Coordinates of C-alpha atoms and ligand atoms in Angstrom, one line a residue:
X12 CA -10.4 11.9 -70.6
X13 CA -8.7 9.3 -69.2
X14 CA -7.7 5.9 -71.1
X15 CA -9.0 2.7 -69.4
X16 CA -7.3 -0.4 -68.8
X17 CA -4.0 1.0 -70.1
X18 CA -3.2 -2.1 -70.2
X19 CA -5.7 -4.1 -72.1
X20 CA -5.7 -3.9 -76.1
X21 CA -9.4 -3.6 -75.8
X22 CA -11.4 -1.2 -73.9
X23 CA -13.2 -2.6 -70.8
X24 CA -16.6 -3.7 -71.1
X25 CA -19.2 -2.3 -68.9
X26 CA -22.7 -3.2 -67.9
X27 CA -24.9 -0.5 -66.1
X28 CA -28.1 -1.2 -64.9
X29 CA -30.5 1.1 -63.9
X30 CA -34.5 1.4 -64.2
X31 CA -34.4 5.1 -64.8
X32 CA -33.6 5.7 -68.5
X33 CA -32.6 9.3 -67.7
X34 CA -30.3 8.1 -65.2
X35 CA -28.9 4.8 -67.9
X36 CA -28.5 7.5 -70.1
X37 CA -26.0 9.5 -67.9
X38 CA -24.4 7.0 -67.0
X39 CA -23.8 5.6 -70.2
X40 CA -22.4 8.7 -71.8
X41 CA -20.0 9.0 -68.8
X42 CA -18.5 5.8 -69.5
X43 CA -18.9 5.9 -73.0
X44 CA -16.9 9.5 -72.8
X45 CA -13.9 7.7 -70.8
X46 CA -13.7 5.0 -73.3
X47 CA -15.4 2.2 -72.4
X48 CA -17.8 -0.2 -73.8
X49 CA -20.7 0.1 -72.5
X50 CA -24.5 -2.0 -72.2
X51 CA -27.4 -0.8 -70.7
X52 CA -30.1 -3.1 -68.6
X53 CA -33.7 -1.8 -66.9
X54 CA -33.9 -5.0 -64.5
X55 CA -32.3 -7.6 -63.3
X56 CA -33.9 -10.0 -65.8
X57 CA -32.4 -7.9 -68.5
X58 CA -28.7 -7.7 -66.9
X59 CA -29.0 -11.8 -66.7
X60 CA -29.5 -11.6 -70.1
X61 CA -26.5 -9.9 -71.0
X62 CA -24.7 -11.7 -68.4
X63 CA -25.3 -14.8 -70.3
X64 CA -24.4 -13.1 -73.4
X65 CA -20.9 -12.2 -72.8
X66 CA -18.4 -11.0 -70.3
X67 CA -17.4 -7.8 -68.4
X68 CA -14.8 -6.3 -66.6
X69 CA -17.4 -4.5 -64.3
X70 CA -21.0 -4.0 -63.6
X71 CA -22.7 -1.4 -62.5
X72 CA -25.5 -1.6 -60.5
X73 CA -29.0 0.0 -58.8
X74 CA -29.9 -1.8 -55.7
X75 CA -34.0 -1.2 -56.5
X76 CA -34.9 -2.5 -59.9
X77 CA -38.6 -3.4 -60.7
X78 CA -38.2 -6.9 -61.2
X79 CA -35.4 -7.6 -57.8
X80 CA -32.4 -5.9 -56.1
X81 CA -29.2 -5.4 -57.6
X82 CA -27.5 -7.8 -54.9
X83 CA -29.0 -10.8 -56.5
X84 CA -27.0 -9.7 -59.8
X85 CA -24.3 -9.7 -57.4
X86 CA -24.8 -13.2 -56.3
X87 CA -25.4 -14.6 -59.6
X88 CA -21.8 -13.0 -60.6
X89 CA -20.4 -15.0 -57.0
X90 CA -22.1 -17.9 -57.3
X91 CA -21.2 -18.5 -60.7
X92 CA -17.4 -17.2 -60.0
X93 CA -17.2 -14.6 -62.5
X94 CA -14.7 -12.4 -62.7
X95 CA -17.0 -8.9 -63.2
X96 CA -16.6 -7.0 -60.4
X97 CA -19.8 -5.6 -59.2
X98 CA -20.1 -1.9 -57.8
X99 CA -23.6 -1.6 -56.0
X100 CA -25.6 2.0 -56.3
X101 CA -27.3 2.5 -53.0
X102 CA -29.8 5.0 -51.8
X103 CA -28.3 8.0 -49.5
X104 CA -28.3 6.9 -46.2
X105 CA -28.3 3.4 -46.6
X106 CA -25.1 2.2 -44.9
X107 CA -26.8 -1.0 -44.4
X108 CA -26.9 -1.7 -47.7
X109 CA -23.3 -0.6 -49.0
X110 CA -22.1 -2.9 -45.8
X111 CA -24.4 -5.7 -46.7
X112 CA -23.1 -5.7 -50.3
X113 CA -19.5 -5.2 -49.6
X114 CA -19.8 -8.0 -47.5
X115 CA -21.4 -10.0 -50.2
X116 CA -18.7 -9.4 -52.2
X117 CA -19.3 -6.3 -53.7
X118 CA -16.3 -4.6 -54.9
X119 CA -17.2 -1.1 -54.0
X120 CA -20.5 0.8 -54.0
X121 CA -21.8 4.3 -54.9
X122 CA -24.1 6.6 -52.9
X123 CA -27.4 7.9 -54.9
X124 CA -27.3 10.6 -56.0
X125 CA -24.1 9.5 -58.0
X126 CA -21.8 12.0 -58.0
X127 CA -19.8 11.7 -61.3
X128 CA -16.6 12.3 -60.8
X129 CA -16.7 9.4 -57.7
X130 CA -18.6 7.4 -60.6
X131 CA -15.5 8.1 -62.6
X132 CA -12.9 7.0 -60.0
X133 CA -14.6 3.9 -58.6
X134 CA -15.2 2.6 -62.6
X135 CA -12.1 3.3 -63.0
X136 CA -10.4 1.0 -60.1
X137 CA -13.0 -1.6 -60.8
X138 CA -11.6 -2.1 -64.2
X139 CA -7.7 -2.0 -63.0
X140 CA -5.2 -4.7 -63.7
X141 CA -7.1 -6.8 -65.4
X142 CA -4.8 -9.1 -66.1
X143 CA -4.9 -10.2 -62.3
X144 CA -8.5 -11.5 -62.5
X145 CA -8.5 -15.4 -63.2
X146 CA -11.6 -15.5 -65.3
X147 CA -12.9 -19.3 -64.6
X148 CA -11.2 -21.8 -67.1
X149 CA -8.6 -19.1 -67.9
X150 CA -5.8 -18.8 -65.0
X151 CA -3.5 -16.4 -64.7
X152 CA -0.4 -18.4 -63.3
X153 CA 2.5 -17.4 -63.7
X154 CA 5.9 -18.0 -62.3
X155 CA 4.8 -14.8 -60.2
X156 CA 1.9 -15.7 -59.1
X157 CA 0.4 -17.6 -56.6
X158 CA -3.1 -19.4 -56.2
X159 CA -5.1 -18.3 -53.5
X160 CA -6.3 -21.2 -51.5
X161 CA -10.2 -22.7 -51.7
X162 CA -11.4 -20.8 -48.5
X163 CA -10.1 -17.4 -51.0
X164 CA -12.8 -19.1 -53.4
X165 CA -12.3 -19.7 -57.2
X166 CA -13.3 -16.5 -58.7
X167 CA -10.6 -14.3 -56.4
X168 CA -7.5 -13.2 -58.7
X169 CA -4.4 -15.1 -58.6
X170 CA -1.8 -12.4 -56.5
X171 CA 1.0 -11.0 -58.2
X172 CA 4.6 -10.7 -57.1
X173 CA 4.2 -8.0 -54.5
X174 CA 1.2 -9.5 -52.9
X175 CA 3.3 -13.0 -52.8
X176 CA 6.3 -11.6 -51.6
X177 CA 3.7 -10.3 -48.7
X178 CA 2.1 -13.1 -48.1
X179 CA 5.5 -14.9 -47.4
X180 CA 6.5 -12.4 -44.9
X181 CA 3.8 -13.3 -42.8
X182 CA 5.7 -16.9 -41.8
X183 CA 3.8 -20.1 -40.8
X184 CA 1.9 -22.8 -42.3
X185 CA -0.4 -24.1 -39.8
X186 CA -4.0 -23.9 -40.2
X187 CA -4.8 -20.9 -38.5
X188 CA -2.2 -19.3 -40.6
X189 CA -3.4 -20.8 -44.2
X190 CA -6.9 -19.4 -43.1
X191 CA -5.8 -15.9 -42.9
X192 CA -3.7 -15.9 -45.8
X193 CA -6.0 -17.4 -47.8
X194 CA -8.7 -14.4 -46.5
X195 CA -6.3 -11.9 -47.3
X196 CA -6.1 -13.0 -51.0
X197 CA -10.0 -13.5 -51.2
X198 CA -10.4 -9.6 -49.5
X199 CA -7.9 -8.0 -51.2
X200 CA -9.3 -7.2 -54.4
X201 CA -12.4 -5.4 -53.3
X202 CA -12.8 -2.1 -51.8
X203 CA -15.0 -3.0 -48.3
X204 CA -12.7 -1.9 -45.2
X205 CA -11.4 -4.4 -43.2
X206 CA -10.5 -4.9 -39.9
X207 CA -7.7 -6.7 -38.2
X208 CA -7.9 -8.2 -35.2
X209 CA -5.6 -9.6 -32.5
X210 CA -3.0 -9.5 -29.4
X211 CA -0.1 -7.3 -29.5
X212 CA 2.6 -8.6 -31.5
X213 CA 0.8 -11.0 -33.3
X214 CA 1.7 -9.7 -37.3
X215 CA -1.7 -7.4 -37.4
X216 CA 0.6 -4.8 -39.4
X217 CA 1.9 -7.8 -41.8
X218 CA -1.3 -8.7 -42.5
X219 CA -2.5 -4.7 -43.5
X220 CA 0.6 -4.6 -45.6
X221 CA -0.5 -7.8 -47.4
X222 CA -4.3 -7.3 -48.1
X223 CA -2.5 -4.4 -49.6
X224 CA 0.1 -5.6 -51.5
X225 CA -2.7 -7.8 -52.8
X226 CA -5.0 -5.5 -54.0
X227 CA -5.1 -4.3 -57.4
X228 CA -4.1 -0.8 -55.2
X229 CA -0.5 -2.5 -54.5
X230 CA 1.4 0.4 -56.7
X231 CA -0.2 3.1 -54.6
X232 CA 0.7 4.4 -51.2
X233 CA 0.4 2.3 -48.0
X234 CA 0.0 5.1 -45.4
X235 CA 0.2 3.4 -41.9
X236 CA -1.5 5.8 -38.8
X237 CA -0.8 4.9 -35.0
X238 CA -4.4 6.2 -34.3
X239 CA -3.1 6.5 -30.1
X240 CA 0.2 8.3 -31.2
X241 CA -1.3 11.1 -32.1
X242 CA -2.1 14.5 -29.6
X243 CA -5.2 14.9 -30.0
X244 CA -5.3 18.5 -30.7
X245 CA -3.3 17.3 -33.7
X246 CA -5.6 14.9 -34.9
X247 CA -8.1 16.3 -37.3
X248 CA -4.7 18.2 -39.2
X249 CA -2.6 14.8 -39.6
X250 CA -5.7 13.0 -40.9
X251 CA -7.6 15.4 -43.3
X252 CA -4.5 18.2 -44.1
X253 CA -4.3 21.7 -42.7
X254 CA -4.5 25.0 -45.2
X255 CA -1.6 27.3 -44.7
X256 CA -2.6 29.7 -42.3
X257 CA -4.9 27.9 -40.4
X258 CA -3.5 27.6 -37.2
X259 CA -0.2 28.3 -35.6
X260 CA 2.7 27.8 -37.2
X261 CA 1.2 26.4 -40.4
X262 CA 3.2 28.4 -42.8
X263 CA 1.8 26.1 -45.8
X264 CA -0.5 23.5 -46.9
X265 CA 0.1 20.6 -45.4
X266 CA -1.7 17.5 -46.8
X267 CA -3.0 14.7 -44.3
X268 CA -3.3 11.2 -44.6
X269 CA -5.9 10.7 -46.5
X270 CA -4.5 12.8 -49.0
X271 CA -1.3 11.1 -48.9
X272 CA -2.7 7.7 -48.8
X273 CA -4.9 8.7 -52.1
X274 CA -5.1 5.8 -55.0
X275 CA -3.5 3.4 -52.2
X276 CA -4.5 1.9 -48.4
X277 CA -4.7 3.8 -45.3
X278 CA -4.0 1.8 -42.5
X279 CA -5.5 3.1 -38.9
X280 CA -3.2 0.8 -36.3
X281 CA -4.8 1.0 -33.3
X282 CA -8.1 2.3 -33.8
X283 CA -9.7 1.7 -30.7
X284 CA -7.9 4.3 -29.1
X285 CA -9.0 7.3 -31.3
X286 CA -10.9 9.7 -29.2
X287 CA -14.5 9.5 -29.9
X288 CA -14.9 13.3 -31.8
X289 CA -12.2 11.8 -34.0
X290 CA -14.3 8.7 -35.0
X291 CA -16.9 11.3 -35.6
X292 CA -14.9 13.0 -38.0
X293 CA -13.2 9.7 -39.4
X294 CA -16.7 8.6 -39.9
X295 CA -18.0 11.1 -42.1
X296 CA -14.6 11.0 -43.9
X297 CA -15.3 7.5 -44.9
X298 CA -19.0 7.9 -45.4
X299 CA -18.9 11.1 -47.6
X300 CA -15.4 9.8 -49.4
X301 CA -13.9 13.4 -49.4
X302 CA -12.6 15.1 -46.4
X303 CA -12.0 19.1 -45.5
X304 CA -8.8 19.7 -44.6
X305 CA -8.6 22.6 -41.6
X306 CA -9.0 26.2 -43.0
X307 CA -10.0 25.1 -46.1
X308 CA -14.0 25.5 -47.8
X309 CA -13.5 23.2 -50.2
X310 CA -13.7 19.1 -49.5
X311 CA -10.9 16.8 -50.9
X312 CA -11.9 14.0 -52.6
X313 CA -10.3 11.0 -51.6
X314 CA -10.3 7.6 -52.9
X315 CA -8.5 5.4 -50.4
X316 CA -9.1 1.6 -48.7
X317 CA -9.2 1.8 -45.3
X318 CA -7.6 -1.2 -43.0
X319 CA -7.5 -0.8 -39.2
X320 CA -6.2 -3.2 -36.9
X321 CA -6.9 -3.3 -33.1
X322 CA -6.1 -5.3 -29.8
X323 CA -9.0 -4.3 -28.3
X324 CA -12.3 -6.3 -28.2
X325 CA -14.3 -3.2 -29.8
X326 CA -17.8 -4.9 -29.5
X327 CA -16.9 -4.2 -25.6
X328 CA -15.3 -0.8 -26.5
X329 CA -18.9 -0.1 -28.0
X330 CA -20.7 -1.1 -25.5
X331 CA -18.9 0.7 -22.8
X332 CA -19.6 3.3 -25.3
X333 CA -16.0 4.4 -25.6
X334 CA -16.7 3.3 -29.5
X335 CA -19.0 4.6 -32.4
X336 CA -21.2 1.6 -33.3
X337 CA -21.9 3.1 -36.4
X338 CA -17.9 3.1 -37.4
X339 CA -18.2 0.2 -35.8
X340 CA -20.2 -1.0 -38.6
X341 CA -18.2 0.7 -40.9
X342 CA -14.6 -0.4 -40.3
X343 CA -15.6 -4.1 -39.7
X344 CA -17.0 -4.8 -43.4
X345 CA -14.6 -8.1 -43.1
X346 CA -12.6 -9.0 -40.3
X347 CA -9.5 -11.0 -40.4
X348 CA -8.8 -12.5 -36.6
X349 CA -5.2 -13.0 -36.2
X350 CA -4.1 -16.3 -34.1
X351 CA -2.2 -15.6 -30.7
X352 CA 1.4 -17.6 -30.8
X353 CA 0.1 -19.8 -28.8
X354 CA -2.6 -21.2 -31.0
X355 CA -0.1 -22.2 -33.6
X356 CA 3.1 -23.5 -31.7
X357 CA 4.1 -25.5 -34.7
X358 CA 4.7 -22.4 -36.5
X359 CA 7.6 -21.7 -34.2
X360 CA 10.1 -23.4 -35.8
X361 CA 9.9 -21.6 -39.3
X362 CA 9.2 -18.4 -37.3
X363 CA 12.5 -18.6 -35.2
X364 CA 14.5 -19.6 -38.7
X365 CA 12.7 -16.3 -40.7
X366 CA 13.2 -13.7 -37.8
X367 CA 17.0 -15.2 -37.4
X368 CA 17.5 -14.5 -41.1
X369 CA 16.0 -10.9 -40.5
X370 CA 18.1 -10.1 -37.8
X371 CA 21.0 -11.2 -38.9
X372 CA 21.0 -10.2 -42.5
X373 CA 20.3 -6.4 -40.5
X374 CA 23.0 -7.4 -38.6
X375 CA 25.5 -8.5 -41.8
X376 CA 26.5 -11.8 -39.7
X377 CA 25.5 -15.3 -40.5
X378 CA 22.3 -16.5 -39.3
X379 CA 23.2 -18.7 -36.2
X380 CA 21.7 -21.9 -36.0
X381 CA 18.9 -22.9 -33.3
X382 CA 19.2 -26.9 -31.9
X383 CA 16.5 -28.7 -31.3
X384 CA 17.0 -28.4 -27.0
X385 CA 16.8 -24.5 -27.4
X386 CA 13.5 -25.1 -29.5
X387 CA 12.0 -27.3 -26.7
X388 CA 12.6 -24.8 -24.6
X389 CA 10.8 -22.1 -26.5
X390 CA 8.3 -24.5 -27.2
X391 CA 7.6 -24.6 -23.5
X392 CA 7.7 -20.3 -23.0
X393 CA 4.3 -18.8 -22.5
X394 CA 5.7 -16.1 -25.0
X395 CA 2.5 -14.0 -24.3
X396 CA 4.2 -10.8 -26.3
X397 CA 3.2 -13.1 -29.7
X398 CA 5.8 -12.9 -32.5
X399 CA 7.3 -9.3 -31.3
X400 CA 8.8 -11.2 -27.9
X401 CA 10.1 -13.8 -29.8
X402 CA 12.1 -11.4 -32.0
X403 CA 12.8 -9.7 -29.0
X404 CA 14.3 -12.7 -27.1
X405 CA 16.0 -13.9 -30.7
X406 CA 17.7 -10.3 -30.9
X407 CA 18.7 -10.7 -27.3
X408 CA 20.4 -14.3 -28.0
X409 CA 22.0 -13.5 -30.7
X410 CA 23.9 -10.2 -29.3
X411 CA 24.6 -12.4 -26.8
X412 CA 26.0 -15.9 -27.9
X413 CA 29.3 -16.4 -28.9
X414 CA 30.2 -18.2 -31.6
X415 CA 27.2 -20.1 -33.8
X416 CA 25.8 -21.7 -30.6
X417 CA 22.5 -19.5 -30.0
X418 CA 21.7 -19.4 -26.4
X419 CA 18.8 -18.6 -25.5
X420 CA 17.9 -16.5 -21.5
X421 CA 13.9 -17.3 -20.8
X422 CA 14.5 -16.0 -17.3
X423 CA 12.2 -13.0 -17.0
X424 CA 11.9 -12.7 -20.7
X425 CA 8.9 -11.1 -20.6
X426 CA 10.3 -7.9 -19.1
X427 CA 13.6 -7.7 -20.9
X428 CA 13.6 -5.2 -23.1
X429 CA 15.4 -6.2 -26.1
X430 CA 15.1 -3.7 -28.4
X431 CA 14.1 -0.7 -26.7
X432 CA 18.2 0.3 -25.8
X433 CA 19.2 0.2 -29.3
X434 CA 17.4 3.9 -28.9
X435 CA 19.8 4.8 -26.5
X436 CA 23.1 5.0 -28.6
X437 CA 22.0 5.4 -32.3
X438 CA 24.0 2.5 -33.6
X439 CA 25.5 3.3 -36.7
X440 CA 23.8 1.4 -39.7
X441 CA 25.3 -1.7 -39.9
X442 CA 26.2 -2.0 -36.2
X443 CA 26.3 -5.5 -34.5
X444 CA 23.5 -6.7 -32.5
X445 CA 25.8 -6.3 -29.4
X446 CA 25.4 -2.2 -29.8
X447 CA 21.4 -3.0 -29.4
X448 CA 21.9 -4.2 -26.0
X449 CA 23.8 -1.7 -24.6
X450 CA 23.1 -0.9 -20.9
X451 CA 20.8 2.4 -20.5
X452 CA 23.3 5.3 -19.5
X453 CA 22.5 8.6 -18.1
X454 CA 22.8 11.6 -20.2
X455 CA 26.3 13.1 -20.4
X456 CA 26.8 17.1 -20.5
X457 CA 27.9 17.8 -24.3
X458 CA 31.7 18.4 -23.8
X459 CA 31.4 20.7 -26.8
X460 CA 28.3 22.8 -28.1
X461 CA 26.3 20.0 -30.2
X462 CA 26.4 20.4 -33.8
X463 CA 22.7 19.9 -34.0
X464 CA 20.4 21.1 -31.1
X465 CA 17.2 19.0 -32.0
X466 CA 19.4 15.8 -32.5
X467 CA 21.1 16.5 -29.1
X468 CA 17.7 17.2 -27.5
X469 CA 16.1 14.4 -29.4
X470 CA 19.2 11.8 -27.8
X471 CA 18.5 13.5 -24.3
X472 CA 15.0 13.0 -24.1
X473 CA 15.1 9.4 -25.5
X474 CA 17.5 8.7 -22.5
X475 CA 15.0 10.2 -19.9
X476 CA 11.9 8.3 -21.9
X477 CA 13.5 4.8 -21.7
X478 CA 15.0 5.3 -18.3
X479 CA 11.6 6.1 -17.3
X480 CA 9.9 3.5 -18.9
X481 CA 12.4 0.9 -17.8
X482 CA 11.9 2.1 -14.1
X483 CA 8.7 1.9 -14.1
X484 CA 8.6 -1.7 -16.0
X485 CA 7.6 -0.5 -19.3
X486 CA 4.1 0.6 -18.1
X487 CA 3.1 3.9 -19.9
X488 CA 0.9 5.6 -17.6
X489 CA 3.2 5.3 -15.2
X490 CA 6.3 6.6 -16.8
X491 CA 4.6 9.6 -18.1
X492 CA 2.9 10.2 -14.7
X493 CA 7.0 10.2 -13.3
X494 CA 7.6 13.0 -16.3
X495 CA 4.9 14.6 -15.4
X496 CA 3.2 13.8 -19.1
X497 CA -0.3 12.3 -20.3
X498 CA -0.1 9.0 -21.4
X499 CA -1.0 10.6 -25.2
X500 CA 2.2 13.1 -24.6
X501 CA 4.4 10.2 -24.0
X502 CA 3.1 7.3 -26.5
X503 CA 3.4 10.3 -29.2
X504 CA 6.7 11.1 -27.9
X505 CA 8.0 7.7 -27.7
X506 CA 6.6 7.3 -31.6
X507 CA 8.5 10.1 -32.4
X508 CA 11.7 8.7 -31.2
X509 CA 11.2 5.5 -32.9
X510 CA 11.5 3.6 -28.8
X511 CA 10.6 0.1 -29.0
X512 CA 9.0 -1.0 -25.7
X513 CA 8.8 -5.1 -25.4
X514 CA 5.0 -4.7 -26.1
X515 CA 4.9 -2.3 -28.7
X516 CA 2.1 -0.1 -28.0
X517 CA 0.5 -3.1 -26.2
X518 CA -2.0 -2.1 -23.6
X519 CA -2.4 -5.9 -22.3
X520 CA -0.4 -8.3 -20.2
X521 CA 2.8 -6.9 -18.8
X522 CA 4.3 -3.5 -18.8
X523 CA 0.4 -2.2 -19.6
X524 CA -1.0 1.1 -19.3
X525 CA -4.4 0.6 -18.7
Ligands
ATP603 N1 3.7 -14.2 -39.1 C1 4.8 -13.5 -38.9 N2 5.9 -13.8 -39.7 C2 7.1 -13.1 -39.5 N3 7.2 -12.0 -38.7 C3 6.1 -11.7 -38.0 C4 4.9 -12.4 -38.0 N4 4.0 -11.8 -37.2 C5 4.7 -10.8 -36.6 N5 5.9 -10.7 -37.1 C6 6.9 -9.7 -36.6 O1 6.6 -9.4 -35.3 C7 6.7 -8.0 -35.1 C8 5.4 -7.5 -34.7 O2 4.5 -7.5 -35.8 P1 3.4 -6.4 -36.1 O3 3.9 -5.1 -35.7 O4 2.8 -6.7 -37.4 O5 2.3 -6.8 -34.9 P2 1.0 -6.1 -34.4 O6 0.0 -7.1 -34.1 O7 0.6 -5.0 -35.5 O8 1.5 -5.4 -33.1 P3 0.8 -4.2 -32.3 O9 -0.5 -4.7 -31.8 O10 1.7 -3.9 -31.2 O11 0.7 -3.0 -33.2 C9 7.2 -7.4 -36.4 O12 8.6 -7.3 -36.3 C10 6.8 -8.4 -37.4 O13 7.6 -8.4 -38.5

């Protein structure tokens, strides 16, 4: 049995409603086995009643009752900004619902027939941390915490440490900024997916980290997936685990990352480009809550949040019908539009002062200083690569100034490939900026037999990647068309080497693939 709220001297309080006694009844004695306290309602009436009555730390809740639908229960909790949070019970097949609920507000929902254990698990995280809800007139504040702003809404939890030190991460105060933080505070509590939206380089994998490190799931694993890294032979195995045996070369279990993502937030960068038999299989994973890893009869179940972030406009990727409409449906619960650079210049000042810190605290120098003439001048760069070509162009100026004057080189910024080289010579750790610049250089016969084969060959084929990719101005296709490659082969293999191309695994604006 496991104890609830291990942190609460009381046991959580629990309100189920159902109109099927039978039905009450099991549920009931579930919870009441676990250790909760537990009231019973046949209608949504009754549940107002005990609403009135006292509080909860969940509620439980049939969609059909005689007397309404369990949503309005739900909006009586929102509108009222309680603190229960409200898992919905929907009929099989329903998805409409379950969305239409999550996006109400819902903090998870249940598929009819109720399979216990899930029932278990997803009482379980509704009743978590409880001393991170804000019950109205009873803040949480702390010298830890931090208020979610009115668009998060009064009834969203005040965010603890991690989530704040997240939330600062992700620099800028202007309005299109605030917004988004303040929906990552009001989304993060909840289970409903969420998906993140904007150009290359604009923060999207700050902003997954964040709604994580704001949810009540912050102490559990953030497991982050480039879905268009992947081969896509490989794919089903790296997401749902492969039993030893099962194919070649699997001399064990291998878990995927679902499994490893269990109790925590899997994070699908990139989703757009998953191959469509994938989404199929992603689909059911996310609909049925377990997945099967390959060679194996039995299903896992996995309780994990899914985020996924794209550049892609996937309403066109749907209708183009490169993109399930159903996952669709499914991944885009709540969406969280992140601004382009452009749409919040005045940001640029704090940016270029936080990524200057960063690189030169990596660096272990001082953090150069940036005048005023060199921020006009930024002010004035198209900077279409977002936040990632401004770090780019920063780490480029500072290997390159002398002194504490930071000179900055806009001419043809928007091809120079800043980071990418520091791939070429593995610096070692606390190597100055100037060793990330370092001229490409063709590979060199070992004058002795290498130590380590795959670290030679590893160091070889990154030289031939990025001479490749520089050749052909950082476009993809093209470079893995040279190496005779699909573009999959070489965005896996560039992954794997941990290259840095000047747009990411962009596939707009310059140095595209598509
Ligand atoms: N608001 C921000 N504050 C501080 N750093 C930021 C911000 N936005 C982005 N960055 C930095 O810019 C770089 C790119 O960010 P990130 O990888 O999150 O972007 P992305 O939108 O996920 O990119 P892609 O679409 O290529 O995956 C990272 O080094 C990140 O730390």
């Amino acid at each position: 049995m496991s104890t609830p709220n291990p942190n609460a001297s009381r046991p959580a309080q629990i309100l189920v409603v159902d109109d099927e006694p039978d039905l009450r009844t099991l549920y009931e004695l579930t919870l009441l086995r676990e250790g909760y306290r537990v009231e019973a309602a046949g209608s949504v009436s009754e549940a107002c009643e005990h609403l009135d009555a006292g509080r909860f730390d969940a509620v439980i809740t049939d969609m059909r009752l005689p007397d309404g639908l369990g949503m309005q229960i739900l909006q009586r909790i929102q509108q009222d900004q309680r603190s229960e949070r409200c898992v919905v019970m929907t009929a099989y097949g329903s998805a409409e619902n379950a969305v239409e609920a999550l996006k109400a507000g819902a903090f998870d929902y249940l598929t009819k027939p109720v399979d216990l254990k899930q029932f278990r698990s997803v009482v379980a995280s509704a009743v978590q941390a409880p001393a991170q809800v804000a019950a109205p007139n009873r803040p949480t504040r702390s010298a830890e915490t931090i208020e979610p702003t009115e668009e998060a809404g009064k009834s969203a939890p005040a965010i603890g440490g991690s989530g704040a030190a997240a939330l600062e991460r992700l620099v800028g105060e202007s309005e299109p900024m605030r917004l988004v933080k303040a929906r990552i505070a009001k989304v993060a509590r909840g289970m409903a997916p969420v998906l993140v939206r904007g150009e290359s380089g604009t923060g999207k994998e700050l902003v997954a980290r964040a709604v994580h490190a704001c949810s009540q799931r912050s102490d559990g694993p953030f497991v982050a997936v480039n879905c268009g890294a992947i081969p896509e032979n490989l794919l089903e195995a790296e997401f749902f685990g492969a039993r030893k045996g099962s194919y070649t070369g699997s001399a064990q279990d291998r878990d995927g990352y679902f499994q490893a993502a269990r109790g925590g937030t899997l994070f699908l960068d990139e989703i757009g480009d998953l191959p469509l038999a994938m989404q199929s299989k992603l689909l059911r994973a996310i609909q049925e809550r377990s997945v099967r890893p390959i060679g194996s009869t039995q299903e896992d179940a996995v309780d994990v949040r899914i985020v996924s972030a794209t550049h892609k406009d996937l309403h066109a990727e749907v209708q183009a019908g490169r993109f399930r409409q159903d996952l669709f449906y499914r991944l885009n619960v709540i969406e969280i539009a992140v601004p382009a650079l452009r749409d919040r210049r005045e940001d640029l000042p704090a940016l270029c002062h936080a990524l200057l810190g960063r690189i030169a605290r990596d660096a272990g120098m001082p953090a150069p200083t940036l005048s005023a003439e060199v921020l006009l001048q930024l002010a004035a760069h198209p900077l279409h690569g977002n936040v990632r070509e401004l770090e780019n162009l920063l780490h480029r100026a500072v290997a390159l100034s002398e002194g504490d004057v930071l000179h900055v080189d806009l001419m043809g910024t928007t091809t120079a490939p800043a980071p990418l080289e520091r791939t070429l010579e593995p610096p070692p750790a606390a190597a100055p900026p100037a060793a990330q610049v370092a001229p490409a250089a063709p590979a060199r016969a070992p004058a002795t037999v290498p130590p380590d084969l795959q670290t030679y060959l590893d160091e070889q084929e990154r030289q031939i990647l990025v001479r490749a990719l520089q050749e052909t101005g950082f476009n993809r296709t093209a470079a893995a068309a040279r190496l005779g490659l699909s573009l999959r082969q070489i965005r896996y293999r560039i992954a794997r080497l941990g290259i840095t191309t000047p747009h990411g695994d962009d596939a707009n604006g310059f140095g595209s693939d598509e």
